[in-house]
Short mmCIF file of C-alpha atoms in Angstrom, two decimals:
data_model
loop_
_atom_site.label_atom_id
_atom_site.label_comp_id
_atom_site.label_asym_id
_atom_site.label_seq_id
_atom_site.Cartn_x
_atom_site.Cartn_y
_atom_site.Cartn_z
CA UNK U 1 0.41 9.35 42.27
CA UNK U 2 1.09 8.72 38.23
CA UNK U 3 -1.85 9.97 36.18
CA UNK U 4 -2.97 7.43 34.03
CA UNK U 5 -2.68 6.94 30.47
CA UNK U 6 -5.53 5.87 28.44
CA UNK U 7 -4.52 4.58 24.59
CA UNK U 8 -7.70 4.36 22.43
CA UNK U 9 -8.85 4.21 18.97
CA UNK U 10 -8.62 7.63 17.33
CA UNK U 11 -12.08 9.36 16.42
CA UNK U 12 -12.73 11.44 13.34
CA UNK U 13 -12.82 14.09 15.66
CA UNK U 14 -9.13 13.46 17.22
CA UNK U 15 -7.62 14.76 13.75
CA UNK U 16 -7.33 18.05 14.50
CA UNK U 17 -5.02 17.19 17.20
CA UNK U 18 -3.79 14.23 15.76
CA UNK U 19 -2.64 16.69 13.09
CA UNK U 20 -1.51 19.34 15.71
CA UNK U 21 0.77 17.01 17.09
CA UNK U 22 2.00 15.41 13.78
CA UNK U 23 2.87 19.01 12.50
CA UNK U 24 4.49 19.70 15.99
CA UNK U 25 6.77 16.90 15.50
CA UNK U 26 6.99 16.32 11.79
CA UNK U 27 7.08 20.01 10.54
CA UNK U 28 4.63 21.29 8.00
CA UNK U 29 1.16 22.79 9.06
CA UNK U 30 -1.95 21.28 10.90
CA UNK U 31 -3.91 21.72 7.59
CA UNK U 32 -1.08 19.57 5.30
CA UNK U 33 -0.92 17.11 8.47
CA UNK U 34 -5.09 16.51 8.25
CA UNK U 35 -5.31 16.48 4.29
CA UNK U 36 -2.35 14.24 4.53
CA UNK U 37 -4.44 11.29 6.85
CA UNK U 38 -7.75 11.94 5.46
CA UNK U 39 -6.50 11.09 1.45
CA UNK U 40 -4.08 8.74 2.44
CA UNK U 41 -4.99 5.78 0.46
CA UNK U 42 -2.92 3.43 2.93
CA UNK U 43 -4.67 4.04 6.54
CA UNK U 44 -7.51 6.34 8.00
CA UNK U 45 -8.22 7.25 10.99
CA UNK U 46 -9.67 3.58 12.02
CA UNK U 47 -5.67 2.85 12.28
CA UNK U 48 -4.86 5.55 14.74
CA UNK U 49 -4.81 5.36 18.70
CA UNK U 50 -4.67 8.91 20.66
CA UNK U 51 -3.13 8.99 24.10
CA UNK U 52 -4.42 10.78 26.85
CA UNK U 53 -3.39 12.14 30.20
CA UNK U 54 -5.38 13.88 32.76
CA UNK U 55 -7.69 14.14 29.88
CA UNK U 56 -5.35 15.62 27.19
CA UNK U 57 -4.55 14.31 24.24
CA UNK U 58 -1.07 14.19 24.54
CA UNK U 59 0.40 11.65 22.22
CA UNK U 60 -0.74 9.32 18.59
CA UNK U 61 0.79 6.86 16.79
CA UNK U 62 -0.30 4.20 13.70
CA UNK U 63 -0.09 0.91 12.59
CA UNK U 64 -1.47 0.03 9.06
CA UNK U 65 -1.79 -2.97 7.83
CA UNK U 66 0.45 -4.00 4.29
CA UNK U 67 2.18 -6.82 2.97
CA UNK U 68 5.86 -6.93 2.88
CA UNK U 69 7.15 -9.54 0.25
CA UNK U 70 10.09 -12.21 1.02
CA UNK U 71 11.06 -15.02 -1.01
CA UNK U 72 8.75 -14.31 -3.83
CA UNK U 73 5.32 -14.10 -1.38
CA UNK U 74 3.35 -11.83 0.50
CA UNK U 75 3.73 -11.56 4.22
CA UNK U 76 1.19 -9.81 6.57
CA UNK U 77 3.05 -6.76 7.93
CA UNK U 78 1.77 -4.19 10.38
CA UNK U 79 3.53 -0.54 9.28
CA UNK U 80 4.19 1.72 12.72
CA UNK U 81 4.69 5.38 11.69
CA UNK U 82 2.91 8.97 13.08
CA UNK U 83 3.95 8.64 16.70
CA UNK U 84 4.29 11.18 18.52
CA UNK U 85 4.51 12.31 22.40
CA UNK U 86 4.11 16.09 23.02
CA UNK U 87 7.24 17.32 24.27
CA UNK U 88 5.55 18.63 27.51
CA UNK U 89 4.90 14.91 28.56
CA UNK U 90 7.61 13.13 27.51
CA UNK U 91 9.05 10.53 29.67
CA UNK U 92 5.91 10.15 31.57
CA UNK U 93 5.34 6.49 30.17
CA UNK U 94 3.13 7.86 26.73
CA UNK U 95 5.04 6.29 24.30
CA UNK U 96 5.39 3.03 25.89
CA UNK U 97 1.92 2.91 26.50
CA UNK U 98 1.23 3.58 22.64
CA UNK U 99 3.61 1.15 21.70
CA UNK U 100 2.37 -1.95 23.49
CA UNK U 101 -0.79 -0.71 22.39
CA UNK U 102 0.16 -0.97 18.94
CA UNK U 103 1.90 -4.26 19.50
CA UNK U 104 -1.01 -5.86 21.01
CA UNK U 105 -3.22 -4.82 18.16
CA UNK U 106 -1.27 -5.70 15.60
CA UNK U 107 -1.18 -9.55 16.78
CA UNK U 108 -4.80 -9.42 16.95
CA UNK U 109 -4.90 -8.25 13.59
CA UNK U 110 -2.45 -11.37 12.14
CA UNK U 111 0.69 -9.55 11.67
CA UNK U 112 3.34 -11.49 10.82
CA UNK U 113 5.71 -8.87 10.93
CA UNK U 114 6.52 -5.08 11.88
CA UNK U 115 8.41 -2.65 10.67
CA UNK U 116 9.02 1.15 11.18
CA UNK U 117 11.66 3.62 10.28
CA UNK U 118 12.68 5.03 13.41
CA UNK U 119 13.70 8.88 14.57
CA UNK U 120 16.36 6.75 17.28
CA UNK U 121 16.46 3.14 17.12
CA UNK U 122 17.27 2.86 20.83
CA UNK U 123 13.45 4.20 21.41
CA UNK U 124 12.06 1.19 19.35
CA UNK U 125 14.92 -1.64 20.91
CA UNK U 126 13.13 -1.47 24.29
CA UNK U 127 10.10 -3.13 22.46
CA UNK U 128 12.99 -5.74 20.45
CA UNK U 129 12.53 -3.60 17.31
CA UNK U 130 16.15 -4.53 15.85
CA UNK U 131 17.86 -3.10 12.52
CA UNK U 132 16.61 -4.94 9.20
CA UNK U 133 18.95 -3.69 6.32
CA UNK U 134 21.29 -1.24 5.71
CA UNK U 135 21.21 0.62 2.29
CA UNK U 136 24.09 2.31 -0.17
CA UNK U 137 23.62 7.00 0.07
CA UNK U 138 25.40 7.77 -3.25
CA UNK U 139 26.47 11.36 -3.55
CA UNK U 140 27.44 11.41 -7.28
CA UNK U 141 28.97 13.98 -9.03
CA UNK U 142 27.39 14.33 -12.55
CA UNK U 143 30.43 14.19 -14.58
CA UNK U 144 31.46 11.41 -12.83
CA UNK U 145 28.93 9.32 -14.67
CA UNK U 146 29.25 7.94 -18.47
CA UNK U 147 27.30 8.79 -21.30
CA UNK U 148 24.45 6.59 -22.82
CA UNK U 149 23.09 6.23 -25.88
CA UNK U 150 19.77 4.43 -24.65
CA UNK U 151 19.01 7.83 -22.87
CA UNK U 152 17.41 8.70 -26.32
CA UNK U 153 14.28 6.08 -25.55
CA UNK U 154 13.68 7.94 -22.49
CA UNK U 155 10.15 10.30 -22.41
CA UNK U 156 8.22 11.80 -19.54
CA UNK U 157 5.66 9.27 -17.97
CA UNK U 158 2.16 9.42 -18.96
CA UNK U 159 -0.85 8.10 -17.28
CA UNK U 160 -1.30 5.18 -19.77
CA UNK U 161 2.13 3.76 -19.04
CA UNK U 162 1.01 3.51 -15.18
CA UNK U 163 -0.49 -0.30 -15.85
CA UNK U 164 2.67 -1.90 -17.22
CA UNK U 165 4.84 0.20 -14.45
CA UNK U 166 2.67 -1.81 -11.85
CA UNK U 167 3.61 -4.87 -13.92
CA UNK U 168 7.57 -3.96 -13.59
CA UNK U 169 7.09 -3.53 -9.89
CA UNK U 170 5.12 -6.52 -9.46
CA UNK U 171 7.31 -8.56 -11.26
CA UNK U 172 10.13 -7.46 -8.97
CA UNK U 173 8.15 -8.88 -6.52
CA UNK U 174 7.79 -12.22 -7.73
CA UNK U 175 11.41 -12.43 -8.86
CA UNK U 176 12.38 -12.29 -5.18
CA UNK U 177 13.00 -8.64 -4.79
CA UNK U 178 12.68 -8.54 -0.68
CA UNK U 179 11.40 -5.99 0.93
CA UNK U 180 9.11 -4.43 -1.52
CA UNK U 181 5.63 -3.50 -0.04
CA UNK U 182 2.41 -4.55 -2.05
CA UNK U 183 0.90 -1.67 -3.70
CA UNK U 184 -2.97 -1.13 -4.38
CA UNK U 185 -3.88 0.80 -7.57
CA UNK U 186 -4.93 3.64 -5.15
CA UNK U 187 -1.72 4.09 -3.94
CA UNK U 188 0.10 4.02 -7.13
CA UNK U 189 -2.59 6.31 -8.02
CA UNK U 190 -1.28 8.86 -5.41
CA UNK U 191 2.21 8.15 -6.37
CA UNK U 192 2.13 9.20 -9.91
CA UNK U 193 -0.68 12.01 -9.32
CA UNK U 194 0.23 15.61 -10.63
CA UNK U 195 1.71 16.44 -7.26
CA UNK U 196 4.66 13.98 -8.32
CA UNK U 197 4.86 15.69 -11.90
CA UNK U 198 5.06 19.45 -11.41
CA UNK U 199 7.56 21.90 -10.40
CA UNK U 200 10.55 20.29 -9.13
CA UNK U 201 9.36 16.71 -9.29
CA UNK U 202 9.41 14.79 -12.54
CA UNK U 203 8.56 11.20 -13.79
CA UNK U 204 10.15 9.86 -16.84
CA UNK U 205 9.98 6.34 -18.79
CA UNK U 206 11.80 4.17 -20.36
CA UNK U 207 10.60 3.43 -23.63
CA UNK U 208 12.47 1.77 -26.56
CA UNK U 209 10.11 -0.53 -27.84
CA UNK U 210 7.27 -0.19 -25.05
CA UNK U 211 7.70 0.97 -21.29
CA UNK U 212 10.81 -1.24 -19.36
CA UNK U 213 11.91 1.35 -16.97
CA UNK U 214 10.68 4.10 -14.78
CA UNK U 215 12.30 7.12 -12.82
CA UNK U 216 11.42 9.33 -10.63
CA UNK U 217 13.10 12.35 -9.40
CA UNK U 218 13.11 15.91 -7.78
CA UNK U 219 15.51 18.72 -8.63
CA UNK U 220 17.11 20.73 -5.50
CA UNK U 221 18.80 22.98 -4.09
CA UNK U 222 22.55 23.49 -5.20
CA UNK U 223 22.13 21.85 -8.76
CA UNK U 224 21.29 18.20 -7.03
CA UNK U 225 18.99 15.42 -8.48
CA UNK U 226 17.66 13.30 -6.04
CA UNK U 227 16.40 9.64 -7.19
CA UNK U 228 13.45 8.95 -5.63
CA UNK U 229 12.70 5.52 -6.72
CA UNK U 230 13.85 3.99 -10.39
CA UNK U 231 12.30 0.55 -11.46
CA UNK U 232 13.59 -1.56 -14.96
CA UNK U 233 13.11 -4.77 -16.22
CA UNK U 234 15.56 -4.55 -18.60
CA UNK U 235 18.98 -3.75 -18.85
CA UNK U 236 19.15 -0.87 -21.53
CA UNK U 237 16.46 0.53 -19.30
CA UNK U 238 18.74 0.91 -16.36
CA UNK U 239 21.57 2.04 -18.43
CA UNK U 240 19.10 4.92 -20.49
CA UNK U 241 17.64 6.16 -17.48
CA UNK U 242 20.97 6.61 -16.01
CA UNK U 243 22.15 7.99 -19.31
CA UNK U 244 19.54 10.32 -18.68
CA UNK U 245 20.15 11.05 -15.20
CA UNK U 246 23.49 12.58 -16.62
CA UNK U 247 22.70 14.28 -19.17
CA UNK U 248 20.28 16.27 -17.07
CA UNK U 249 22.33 20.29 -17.42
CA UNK U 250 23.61 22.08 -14.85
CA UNK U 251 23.35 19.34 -12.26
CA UNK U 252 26.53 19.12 -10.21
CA UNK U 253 25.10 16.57 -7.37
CA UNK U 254 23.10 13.24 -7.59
CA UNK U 255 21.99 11.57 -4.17
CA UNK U 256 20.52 8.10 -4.17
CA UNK U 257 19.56 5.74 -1.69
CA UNK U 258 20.52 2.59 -2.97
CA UNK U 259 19.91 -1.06 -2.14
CA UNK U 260 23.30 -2.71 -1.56
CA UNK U 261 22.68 -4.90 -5.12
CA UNK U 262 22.49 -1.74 -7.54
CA UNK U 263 25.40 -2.10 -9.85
CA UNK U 264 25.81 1.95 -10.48
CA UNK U 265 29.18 1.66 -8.02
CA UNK U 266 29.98 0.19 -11.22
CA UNK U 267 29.50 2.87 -13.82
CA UNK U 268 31.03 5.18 -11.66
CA UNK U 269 34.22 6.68 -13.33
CA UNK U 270 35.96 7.16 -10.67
CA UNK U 271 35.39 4.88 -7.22
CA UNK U 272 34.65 8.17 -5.09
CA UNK U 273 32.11 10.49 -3.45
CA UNK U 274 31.31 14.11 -4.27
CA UNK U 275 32.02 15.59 -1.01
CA UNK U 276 34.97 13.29 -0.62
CA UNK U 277 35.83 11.79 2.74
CA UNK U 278 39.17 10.29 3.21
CA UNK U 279 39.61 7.24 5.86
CA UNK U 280 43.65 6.97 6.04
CA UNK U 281 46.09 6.53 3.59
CA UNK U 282 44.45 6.26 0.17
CA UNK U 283 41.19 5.20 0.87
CA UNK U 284 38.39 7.35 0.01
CA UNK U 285 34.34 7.11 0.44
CA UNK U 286 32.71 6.07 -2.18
CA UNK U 287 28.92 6.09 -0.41
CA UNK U 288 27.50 5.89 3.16
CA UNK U 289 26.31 2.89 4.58
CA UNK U 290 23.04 4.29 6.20
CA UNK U 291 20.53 2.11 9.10
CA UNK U 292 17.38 1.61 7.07
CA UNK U 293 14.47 0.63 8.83
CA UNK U 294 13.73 -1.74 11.67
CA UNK U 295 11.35 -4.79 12.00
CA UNK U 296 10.27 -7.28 14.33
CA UNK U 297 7.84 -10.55 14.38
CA UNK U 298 4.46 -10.13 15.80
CA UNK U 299 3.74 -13.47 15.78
CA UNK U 300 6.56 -16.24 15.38
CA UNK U 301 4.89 -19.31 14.10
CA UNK U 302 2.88 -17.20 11.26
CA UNK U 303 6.15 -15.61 9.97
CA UNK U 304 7.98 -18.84 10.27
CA UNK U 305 4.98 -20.21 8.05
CA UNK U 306 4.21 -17.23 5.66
CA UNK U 307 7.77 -16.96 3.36
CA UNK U 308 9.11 -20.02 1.25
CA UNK U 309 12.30 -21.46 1.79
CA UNK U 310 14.86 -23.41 -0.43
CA UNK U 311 13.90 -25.77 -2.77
CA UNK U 312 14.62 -29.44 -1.33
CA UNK U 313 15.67 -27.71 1.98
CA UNK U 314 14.69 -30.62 4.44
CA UNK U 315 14.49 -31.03 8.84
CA UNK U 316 13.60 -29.09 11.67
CA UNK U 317 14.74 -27.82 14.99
CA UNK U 318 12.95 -26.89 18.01
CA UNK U 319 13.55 -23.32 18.93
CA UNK U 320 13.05 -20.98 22.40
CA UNK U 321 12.39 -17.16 21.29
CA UNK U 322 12.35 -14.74 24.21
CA UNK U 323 9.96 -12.24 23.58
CA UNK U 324 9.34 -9.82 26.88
CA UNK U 325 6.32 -8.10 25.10
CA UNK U 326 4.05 -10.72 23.09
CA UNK U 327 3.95 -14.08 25.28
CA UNK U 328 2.50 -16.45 22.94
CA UNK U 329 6.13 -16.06 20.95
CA UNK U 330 8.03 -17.35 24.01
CA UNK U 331 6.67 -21.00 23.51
CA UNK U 332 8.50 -24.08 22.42
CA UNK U 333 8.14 -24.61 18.90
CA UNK U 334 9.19 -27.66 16.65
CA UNK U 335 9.80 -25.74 12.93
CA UNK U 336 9.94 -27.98 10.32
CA UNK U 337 11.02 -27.48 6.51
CA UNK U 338 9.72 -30.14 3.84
CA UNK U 339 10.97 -30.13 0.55
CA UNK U 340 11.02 -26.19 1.02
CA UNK U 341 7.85 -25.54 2.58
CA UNK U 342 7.28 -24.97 6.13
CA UNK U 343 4.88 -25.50 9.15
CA UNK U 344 5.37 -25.74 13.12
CA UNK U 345 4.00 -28.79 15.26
CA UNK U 346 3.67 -29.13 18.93
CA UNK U 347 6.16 -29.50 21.02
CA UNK U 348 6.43 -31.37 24.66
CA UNK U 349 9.41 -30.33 27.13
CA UNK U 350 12.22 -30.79 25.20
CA UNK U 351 15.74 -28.95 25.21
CA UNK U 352 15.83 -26.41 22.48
CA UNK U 353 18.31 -26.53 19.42
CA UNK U 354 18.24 -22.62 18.87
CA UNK U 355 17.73 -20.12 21.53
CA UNK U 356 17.18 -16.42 21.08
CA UNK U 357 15.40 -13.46 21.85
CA UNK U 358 12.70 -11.97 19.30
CA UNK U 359 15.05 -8.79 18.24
CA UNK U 360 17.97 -11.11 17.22
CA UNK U 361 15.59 -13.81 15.89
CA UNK U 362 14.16 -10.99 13.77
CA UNK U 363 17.11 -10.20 12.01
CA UNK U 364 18.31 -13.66 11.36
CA UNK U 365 14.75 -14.24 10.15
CA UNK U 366 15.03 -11.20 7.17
CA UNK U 367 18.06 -12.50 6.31
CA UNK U 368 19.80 -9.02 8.00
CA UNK U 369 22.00 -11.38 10.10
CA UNK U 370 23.41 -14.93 9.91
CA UNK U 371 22.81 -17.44 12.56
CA UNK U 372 26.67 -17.63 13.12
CA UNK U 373 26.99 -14.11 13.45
CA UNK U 374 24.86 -14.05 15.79
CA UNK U 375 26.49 -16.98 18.27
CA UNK U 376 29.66 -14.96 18.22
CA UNK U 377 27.89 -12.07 19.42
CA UNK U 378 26.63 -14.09 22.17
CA UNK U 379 22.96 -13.77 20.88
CA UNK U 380 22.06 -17.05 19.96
CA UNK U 381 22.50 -20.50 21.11
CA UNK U 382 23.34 -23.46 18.90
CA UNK U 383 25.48 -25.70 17.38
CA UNK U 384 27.12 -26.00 14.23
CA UNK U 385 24.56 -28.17 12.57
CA UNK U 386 21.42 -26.22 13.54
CA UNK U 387 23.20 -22.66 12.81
CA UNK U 388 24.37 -23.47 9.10
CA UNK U 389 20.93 -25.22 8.62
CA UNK U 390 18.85 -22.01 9.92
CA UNK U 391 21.47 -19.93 8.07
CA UNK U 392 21.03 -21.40 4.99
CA UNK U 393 16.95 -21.65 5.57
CA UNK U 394 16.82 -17.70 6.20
CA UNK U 395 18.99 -16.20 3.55
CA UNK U 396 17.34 -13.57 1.67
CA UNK U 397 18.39 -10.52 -0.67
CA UNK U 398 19.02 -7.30 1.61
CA UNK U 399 15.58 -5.78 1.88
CA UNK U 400 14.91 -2.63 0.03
CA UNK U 401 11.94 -0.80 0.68
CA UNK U 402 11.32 1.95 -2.16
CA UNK U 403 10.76 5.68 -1.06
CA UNK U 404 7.14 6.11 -2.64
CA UNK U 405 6.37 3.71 0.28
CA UNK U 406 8.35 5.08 3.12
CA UNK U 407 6.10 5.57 6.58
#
């Protein structure tokens, strides 16, 4: 007989093995794993579930709720990070069971959308998890980048520049930035906090004639610089913090994880990577493509409703979404766009225009794949008319979530 699994909420008293199995998995110590979830400003332990088996607790996982922004507004995301199965009980059914938990919660909770950033993406696909956006890893030799004079503005960050560095990221949020994740003072509390400014870690501004840009960076191993997140709203900002990024001595190596949009392929010198990589011929690498994170709707008519869509963009279509894990998605729904803004009506037995299952659906719906793409794959169904008009309803800028709010 299979033992059964019991997923509950996590108790103040779980940490300690919450944090035993996090440090298990993750690395680190139990200690770092505990402080880590009880100062989080993001989640506590209300957003964990503990698994157990013949009375162990053998496996966690989270889901905390944030906002992921899209066409210039806010949508209700649930982030899934922490879980873990102890590798004594693996494939016993653990992290499926923690999964659907998490799945079922979050639609209770009005998610609109999920993301996570998986360890294997075929663990998350069973539960139609697809890839969301794949981002630019620059390895950059120093020399290879120009000079700047604006590097000259450029000061280390001080607490009182912290409110109009919100205002830069905020604004990159209205100006249709996707991807970003809102961020509560707390949290940008935690990400500029000393821990972030001493030893190898540094934070630097931007500041010609008041703050326009912000960097921040650690110095490894090997002579390497490693961007950890850069925001400018202004263009001699981006060009004197990258001024500065070269002029940094004895750095040989700088590694950034880019969104595909950054222009620095541009102010490279030469169109190539530091350790090289030759496809054939003459054709070098100049960066990695690297799988970002992956996403997925929790609940289809509130994401269809939550984002904006283009001005004077007019119809509908009735669409089928297959979704094997939350039911209510599966239904028939009429989506209709008026003058750019959306709702859903009701819908009697009618053939649908576009048919698809959640994962696909997903993607098309972040803008990570077109409509058309996805017939020729053989993953959606529709014709001409309603493809191009869905296409041209979900295009959005290739998400890019920054690294201070990784999960």
């Amino acid at each position: 007989m299979n033992a059964e699994i019991i997923v509950k909420p996590a108790k103040i008293s779980d940490l300690d093995t919450v944090a035993r199995l996090r440090a298990l998995a993750f690395g680190g110590n139990e200690i770092e794993a505990r402080t880590y979830v009880e100062s989080n400003p993001r989640y506590n332990y209300r957003h964990i579930v503990v698994a157990d088996l013949d009375g162990e607790t053998v496996g966690t996982a989270c889901a905390f709720p944030t906002q992921m922004w899209l066409s210039g507004v806010p949508v209700q995301m649930g982030a899934v990070g922490g879980v873990v199965t102890h590798p004594d009980h693996r494939r016993k059914g653990v992290f499926k069971a923690m999964m659907e938990t998490l799945l079922n919660r979050m639609a209770q909770e009005g998610a609109a959308v999920s993301a996570l950033f998986p360890a294997s993406h075929d663990l998350y696909q069973q539960f139609s998890y697809a890839a969301a956006a794949n981002w630019r890893a620059y390895n950059i030799e120093a020399k290879n980048l120009p000079p700047f004079a604006e590097a000259e503005a450029v000061r280390p960050f001080e607490m009182e520049d912290l409110p109009t560095i919100r205002s830069i990221y905020r604004g990159g949020e209205l100006s249709q930035n996707d991807g970003r994740l809102s961020r509560a003072n707390s949290w940008w509390d935690h990400l500029v906090s000393k821990k972030y400014r001493s030893g190898d870690k540094h934070i630097v501004v931007y500041d010609a004639d008041g703050v326009e840009g912000y960097l921040k960076y650690t110095l490894g191993e090997k002579n390497t610089l490693r961007v950890d997140e850069m925001l400018v709203s202004d263009d001699a900002a981006y060009r004197g913090l990258w001024g500065f990024i070269a002029a940094q001595p004895n750095i040989q190596t700088i590694e950034y994880v880019a969104p595909p949009e950054d222009p620095i392929f541009h102010l490279l010198k030469v169109p190539t990577d530091r350790h090289g990589g030759n496809r054939g011929w003459i054709f070098n690498d100049i960066y990695h493509a690297t799988a970002s994170f992956m996403l997925r709707i929790i609940d289809l008519t509130e994401a269809l409703t939550s984002r904006f869509y283009p001005q004077n963009m007019m119809g509908n279509r009735i669409l089928k979404i297959h979704d094997p894990h939350i039911p209510s998605n599966s239904q028939l729904v009429n989506f209709r766009i008026v003058d750019g803004r959306p709702d859903t009506l009701p819908v009697d037995a009618q053939p649908p225009q576009i048919e698809s299952d959640i994962a696909t659906f997903s993607q098309i719906f972040c803008g990570y794949l077109s409509p058309e793409t996805a017939r020729k794959l053989g993953k959606l169904k529709a014709d001409d008319e309603s493809a191009a008009w869905l296409g041209k309803a979900m295009a959005l800028k290739p998400l890019y979530i920054h690294s201070g709010d990784w999960f």
